CSV table of C-alpha atoms and ligand atoms in Angstrom, one decimal:
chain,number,residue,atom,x,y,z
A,949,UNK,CA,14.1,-4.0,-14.5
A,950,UNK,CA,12.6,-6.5,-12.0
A,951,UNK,CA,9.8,-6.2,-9.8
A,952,UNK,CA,9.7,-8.4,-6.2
A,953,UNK,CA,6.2,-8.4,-4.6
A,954,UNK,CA,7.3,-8.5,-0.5
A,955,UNK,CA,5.4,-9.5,2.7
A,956,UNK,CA,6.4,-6.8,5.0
A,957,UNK,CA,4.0,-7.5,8.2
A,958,UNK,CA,1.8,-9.8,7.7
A,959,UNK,CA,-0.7,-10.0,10.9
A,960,UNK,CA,-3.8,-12.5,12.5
A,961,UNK,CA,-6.9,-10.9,12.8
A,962,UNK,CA,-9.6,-12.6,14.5
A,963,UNK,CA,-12.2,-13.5,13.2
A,964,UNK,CA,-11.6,-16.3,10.8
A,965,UNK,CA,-13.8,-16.2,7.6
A,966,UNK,CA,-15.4,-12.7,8.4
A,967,UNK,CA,-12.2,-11.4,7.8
A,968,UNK,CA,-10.9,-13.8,4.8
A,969,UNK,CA,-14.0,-15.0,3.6
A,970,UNK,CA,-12.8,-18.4,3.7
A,971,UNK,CA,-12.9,-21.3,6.5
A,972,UNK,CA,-9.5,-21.5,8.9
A,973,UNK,CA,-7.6,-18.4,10.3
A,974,UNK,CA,-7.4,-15.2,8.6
A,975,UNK,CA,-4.3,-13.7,7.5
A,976,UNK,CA,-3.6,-10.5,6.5
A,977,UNK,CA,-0.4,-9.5,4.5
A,978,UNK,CA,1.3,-5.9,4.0
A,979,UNK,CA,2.0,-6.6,0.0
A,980,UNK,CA,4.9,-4.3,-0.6
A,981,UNK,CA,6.6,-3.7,-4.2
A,982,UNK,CA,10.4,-3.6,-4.2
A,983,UNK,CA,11.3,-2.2,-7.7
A,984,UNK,CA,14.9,-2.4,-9.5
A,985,UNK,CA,15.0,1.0,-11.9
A,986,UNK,CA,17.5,2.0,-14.1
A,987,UNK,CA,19.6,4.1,-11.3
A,988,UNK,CA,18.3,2.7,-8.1
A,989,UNK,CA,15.8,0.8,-6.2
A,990,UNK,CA,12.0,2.2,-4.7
A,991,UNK,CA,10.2,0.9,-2.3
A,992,UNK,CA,6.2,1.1,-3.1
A,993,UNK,CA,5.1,1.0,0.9
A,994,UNK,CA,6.9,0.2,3.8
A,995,UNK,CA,4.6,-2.2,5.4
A,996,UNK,CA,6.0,-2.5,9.4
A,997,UNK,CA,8.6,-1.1,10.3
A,998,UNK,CA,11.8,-2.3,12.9
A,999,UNK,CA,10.8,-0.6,15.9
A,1000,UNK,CA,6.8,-1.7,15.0
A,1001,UNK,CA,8.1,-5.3,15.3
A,1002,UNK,CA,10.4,-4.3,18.6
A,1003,UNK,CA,7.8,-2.3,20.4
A,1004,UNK,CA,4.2,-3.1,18.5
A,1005,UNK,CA,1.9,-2.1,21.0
A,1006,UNK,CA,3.5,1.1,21.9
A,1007,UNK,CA,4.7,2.2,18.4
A,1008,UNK,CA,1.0,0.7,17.0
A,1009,UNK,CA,-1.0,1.4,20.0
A,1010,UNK,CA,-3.2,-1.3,21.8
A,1011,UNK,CA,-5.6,-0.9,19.6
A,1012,UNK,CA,-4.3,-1.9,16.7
A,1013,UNK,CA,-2.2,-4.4,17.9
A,1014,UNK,CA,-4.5,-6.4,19.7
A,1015,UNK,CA,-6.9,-6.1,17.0
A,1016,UNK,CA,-4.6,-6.9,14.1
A,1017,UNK,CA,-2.0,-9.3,16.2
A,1018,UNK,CA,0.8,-8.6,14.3
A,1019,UNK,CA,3.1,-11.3,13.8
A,1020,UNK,CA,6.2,-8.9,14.1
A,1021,UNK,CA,8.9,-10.7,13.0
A,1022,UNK,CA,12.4,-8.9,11.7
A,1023,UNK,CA,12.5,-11.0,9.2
A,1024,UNK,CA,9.2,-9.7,8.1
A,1025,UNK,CA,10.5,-6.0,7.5
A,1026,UNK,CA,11.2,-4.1,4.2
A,1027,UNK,CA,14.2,-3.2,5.6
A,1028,UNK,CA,15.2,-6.9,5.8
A,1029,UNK,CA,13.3,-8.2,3.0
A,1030,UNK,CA,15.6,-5.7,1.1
A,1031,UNK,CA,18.8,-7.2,2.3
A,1032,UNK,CA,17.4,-10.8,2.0
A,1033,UNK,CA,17.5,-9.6,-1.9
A,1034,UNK,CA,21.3,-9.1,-1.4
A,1035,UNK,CA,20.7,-5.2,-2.1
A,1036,UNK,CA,21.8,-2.2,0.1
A,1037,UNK,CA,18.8,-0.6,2.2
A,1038,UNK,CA,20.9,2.6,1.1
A,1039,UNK,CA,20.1,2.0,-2.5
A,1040,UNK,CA,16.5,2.6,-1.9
A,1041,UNK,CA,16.6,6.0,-3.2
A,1042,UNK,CA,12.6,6.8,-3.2
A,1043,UNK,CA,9.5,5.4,-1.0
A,1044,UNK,CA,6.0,6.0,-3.4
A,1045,UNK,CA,3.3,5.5,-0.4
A,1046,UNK,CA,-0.2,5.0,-1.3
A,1047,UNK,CA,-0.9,6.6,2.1
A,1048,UNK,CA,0.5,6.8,5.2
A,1049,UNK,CA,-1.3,4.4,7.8
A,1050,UNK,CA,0.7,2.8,10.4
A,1051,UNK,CA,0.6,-0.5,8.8
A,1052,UNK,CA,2.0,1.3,5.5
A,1053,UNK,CA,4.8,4.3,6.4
A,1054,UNK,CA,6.1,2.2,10.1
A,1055,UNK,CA,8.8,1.4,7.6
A,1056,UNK,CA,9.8,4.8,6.8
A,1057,UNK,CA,12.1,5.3,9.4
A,1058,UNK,CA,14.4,2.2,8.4
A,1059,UNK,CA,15.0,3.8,4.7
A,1060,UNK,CA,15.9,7.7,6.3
A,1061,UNK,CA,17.7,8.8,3.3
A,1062,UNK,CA,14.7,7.9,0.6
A,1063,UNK,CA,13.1,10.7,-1.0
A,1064,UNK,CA,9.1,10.0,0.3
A,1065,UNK,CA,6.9,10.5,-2.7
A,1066,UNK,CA,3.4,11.4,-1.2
A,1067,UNK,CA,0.3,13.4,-2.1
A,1068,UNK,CA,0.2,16.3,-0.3
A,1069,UNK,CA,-3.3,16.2,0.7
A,1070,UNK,CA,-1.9,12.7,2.4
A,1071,UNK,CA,0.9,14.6,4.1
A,1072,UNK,CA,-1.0,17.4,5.2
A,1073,UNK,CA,-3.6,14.7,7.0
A,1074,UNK,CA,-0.7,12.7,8.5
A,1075,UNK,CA,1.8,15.7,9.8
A,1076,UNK,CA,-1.5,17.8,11.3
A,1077,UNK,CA,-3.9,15.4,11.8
A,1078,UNK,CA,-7.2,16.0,13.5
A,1079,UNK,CA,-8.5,13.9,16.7
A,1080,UNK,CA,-10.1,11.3,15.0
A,1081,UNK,CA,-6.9,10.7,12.7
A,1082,UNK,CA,-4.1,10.5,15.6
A,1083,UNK,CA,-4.3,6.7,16.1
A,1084,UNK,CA,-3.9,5.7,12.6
A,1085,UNK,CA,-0.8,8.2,12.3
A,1086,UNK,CA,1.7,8.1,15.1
A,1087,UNK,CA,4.1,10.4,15.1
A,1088,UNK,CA,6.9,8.2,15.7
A,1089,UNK,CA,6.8,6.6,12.4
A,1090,UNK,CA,7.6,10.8,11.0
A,1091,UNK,CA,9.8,11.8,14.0
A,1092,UNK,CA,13.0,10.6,11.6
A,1093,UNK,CA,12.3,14.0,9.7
A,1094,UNK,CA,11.7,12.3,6.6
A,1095,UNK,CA,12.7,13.1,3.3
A,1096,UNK,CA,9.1,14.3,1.9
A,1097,UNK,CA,8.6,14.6,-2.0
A,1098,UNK,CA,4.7,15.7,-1.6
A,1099,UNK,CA,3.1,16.0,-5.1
A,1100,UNK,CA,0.0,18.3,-6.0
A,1101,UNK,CA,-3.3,17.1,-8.2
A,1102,UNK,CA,-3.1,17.2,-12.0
A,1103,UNK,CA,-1.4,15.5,-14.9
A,1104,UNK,CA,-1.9,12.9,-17.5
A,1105,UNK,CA,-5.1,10.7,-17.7
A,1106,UNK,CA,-4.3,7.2,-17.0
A,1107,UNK,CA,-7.6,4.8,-18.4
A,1108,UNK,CA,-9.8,7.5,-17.0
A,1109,UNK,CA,-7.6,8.4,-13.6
A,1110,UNK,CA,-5.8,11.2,-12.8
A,1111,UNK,CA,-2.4,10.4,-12.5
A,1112,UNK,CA,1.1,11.8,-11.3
A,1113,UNK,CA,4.2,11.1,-12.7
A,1114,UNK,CA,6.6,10.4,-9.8
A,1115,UNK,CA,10.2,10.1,-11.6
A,1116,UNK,CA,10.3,11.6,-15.0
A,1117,UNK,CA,12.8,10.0,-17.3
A,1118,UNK,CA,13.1,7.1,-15.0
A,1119,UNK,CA,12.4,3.3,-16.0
A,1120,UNK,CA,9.7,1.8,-15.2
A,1121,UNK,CA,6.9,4.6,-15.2
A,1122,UNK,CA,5.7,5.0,-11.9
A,1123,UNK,CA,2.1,6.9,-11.2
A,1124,UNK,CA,0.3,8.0,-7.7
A,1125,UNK,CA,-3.5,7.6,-9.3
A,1126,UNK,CA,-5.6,9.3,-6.7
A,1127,UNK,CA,-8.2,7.4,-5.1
A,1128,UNK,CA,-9.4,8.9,-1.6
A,1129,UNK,CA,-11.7,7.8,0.7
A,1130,UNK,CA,-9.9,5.4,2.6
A,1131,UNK,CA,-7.8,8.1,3.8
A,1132,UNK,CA,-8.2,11.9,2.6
A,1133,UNK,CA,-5.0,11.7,0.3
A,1134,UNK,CA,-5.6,7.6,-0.5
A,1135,UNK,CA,-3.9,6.5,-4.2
A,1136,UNK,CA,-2.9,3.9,-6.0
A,1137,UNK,CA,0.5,3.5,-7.9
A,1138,UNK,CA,0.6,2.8,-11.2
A,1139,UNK,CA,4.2,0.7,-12.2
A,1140,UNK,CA,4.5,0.0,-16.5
A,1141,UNK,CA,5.9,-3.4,-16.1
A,1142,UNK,CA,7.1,-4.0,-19.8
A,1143,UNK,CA,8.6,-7.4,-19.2
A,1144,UNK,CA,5.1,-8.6,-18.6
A,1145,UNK,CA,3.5,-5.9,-21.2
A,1146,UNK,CA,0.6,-4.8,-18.4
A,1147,UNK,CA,0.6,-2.1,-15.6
A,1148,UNK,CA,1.0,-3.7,-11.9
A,1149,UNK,CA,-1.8,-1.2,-10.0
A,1150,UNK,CA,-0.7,-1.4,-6.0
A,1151,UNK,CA,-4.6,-0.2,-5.0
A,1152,UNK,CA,-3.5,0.2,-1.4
A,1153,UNK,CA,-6.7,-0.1,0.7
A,1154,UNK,CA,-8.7,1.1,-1.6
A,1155,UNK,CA,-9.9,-2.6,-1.0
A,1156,UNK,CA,-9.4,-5.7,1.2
A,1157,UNK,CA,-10.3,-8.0,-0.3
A,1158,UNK,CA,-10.2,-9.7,-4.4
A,1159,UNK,CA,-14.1,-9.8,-4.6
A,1160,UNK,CA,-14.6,-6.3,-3.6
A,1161,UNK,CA,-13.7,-5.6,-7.5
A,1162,UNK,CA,-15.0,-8.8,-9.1
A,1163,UNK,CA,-18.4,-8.2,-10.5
A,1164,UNK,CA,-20.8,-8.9,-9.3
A,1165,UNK,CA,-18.7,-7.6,-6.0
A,1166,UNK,CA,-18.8,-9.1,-2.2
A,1167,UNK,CA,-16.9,-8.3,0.8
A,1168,UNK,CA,-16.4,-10.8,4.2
A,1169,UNK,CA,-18.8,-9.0,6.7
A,1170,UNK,CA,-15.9,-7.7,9.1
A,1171,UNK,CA,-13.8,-6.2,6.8
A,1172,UNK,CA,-17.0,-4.6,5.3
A,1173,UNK,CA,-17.8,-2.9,8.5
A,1174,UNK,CA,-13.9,-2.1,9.5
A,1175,UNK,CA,-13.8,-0.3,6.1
A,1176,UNK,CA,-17.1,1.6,6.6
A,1177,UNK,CA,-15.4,2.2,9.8
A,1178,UNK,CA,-12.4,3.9,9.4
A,1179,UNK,CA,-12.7,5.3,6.2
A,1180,UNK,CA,-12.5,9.3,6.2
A,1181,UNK,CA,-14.7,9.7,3.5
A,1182,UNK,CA,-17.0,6.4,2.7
A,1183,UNK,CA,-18.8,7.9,-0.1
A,1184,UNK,CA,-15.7,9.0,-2.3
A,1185,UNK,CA,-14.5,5.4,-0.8
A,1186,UNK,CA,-17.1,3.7,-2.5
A,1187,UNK,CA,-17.4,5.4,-5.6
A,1188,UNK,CA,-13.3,5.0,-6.3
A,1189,UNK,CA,-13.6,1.1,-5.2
A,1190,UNK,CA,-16.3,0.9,-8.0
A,1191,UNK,CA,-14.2,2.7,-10.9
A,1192,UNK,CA,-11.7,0.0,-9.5
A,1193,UNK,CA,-13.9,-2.8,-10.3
A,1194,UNK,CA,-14.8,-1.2,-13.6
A,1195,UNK,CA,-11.2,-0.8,-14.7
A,1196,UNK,CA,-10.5,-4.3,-13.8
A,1197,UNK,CA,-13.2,-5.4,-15.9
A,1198,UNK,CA,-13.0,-3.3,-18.8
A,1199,UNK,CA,-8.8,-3.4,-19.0
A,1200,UNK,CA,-8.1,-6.8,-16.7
A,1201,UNK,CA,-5.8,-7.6,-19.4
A,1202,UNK,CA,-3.7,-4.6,-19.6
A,1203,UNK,CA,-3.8,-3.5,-15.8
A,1204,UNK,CA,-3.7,-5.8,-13.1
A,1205,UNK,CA,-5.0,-5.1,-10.0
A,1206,UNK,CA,-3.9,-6.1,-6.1
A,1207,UNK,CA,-4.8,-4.5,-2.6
A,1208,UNK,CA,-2.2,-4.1,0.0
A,1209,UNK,CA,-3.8,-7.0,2.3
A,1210,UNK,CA,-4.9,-10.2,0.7
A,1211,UNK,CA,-2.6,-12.9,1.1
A,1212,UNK,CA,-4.1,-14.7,-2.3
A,1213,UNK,CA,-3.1,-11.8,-4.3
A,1214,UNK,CA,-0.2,-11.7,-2.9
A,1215,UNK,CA,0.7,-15.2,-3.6
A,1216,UNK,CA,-0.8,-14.8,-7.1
A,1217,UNK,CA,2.1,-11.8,-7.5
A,1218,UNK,CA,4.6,-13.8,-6.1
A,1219,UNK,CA,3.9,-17.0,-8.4
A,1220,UNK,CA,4.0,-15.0,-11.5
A,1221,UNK,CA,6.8,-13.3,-10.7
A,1222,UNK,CA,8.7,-16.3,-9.9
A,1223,UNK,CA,7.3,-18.0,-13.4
A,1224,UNK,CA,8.6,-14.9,-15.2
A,1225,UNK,CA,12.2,-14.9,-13.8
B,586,ZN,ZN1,-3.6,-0.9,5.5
């Protein structure tokens, strides 16, 4: 059982140290988990997908992709970060999204035959969504006719979350922990890495940025107001980013904690990764 953290779109905002918090150019990944099993591979996110990096402003819209600046490079994608591995895309047998934002599912369509684990409240927002929600879920990333796994509320408590087992009898454990806000079915997932006796906890965008959960917390100024922004329900936001912050106080040690964007996380994965291989 091997985990790989992946850089699956990274993109250059502007706005320098209002979006990173730190002088020079801000960068903004798409950390992505790639995760060996017992019987096959999943994919935890897709980060941007093949046609994103062909076509970004009309698969993205202008938006987004004059906002963001993606760097959209093939390289960049899941789908090739997979074979990069030396693995076969068609052994990706399940996608476990946190959500399904256009930076997260636009590589859903390069794994077709994946089972697409999802809460259904997440689903339902993305496949009918209202006015407001259109931009952040284009159709095209869906029009494949995915595979959908949707899964319902309930099961086991996980330090105080709700949680959903996605693949019973499969190793590693993998949980959706509910967390909206960001998005009206937002969660986290939970993986049981027992090589490194803690629980990886992809948060998704339940956060930004690594101070948002130190305590006491902070946030660089523009990614405080995108959040505010675009989230579809700030208060629930808010309140899940502070059990975050809790949990990686109280349990640091057994559950670590990264966001889908920060490149320092994501370098911080990759190092201890690469130190445990
Ligand atoms: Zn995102």
């Amino acid at each position: 059982m091997k985990i790989h953290h992946l850089s699956c779109g990274s993109m250059c905002p502007y706005g320098g140290k209002l979006v990173s918090g730190e002088a020079g150019s801000a960068e903004i990944v798409c950390h992505v988990l790639l995760i060996e099993t017992s019987d096959s591979l999943v994919l935890v996110d897709t980060g941007i997908g093949t046609d994103d990096v062909a076509h970004p402003h009309r698969r993205l819209g202008p938006p987004f992709a004059a906002a963001f600046r993606p760097k959209a490079v093939l390289e960049e994608t899941a789908l090739h970060r997979v074979r990069a591995l030396g693995f076969d895309p068609a052994d990706v047998h399940h996608i476990a999204c946190t959500h399904l934002d256009l930076d997260h599912a636009g590589g859903l369509p390069d794994f077709p035959a994946a089972d697409v684990h999802v809460f259904e409240r997440e689903q339902a927002a993305a496949l009918k969504p209202s006015m407001r929600d259109r931009p952040r879920y284009p159709k095209s990333h869906f029009a494949h006719g995915p595979r959908w796994a949707p899964h319902g509320p309930g099961g086991d408590r996980w330090f105080g979350f709700e949680s959903i087992r996605l693949l019973p009898g499969v190793d590693p454990e993998i949980l959706l922990i509910p967390l909206p806000g960001h998005s009206r079915g937002h969660c986290a997932v939970a993986v049981n890495d027992a090589s490194a006796g803690q629980w990886l906890l992809h948060c998704g965008d339940a956060y930004f940025n690594r101070a948002e959960i130190a305590t006491p917390p902070s946030c660089p100024p523009f990614l405080r107001a995108f959040q505010n922004a675009v989230a579809a329900d700030n208060r629930a936001r808010k309140n899940n980013q502070g059990r975050l912050r809790e949990l990686s106080r109280d349990h640091g040690d057994e559950v670590r904690l990264f966001c889908a964007h920060d490149p320092v996380e994501l370098a911080h994965s990759q190092a201890r990764a690469a130190a445990s291989a």
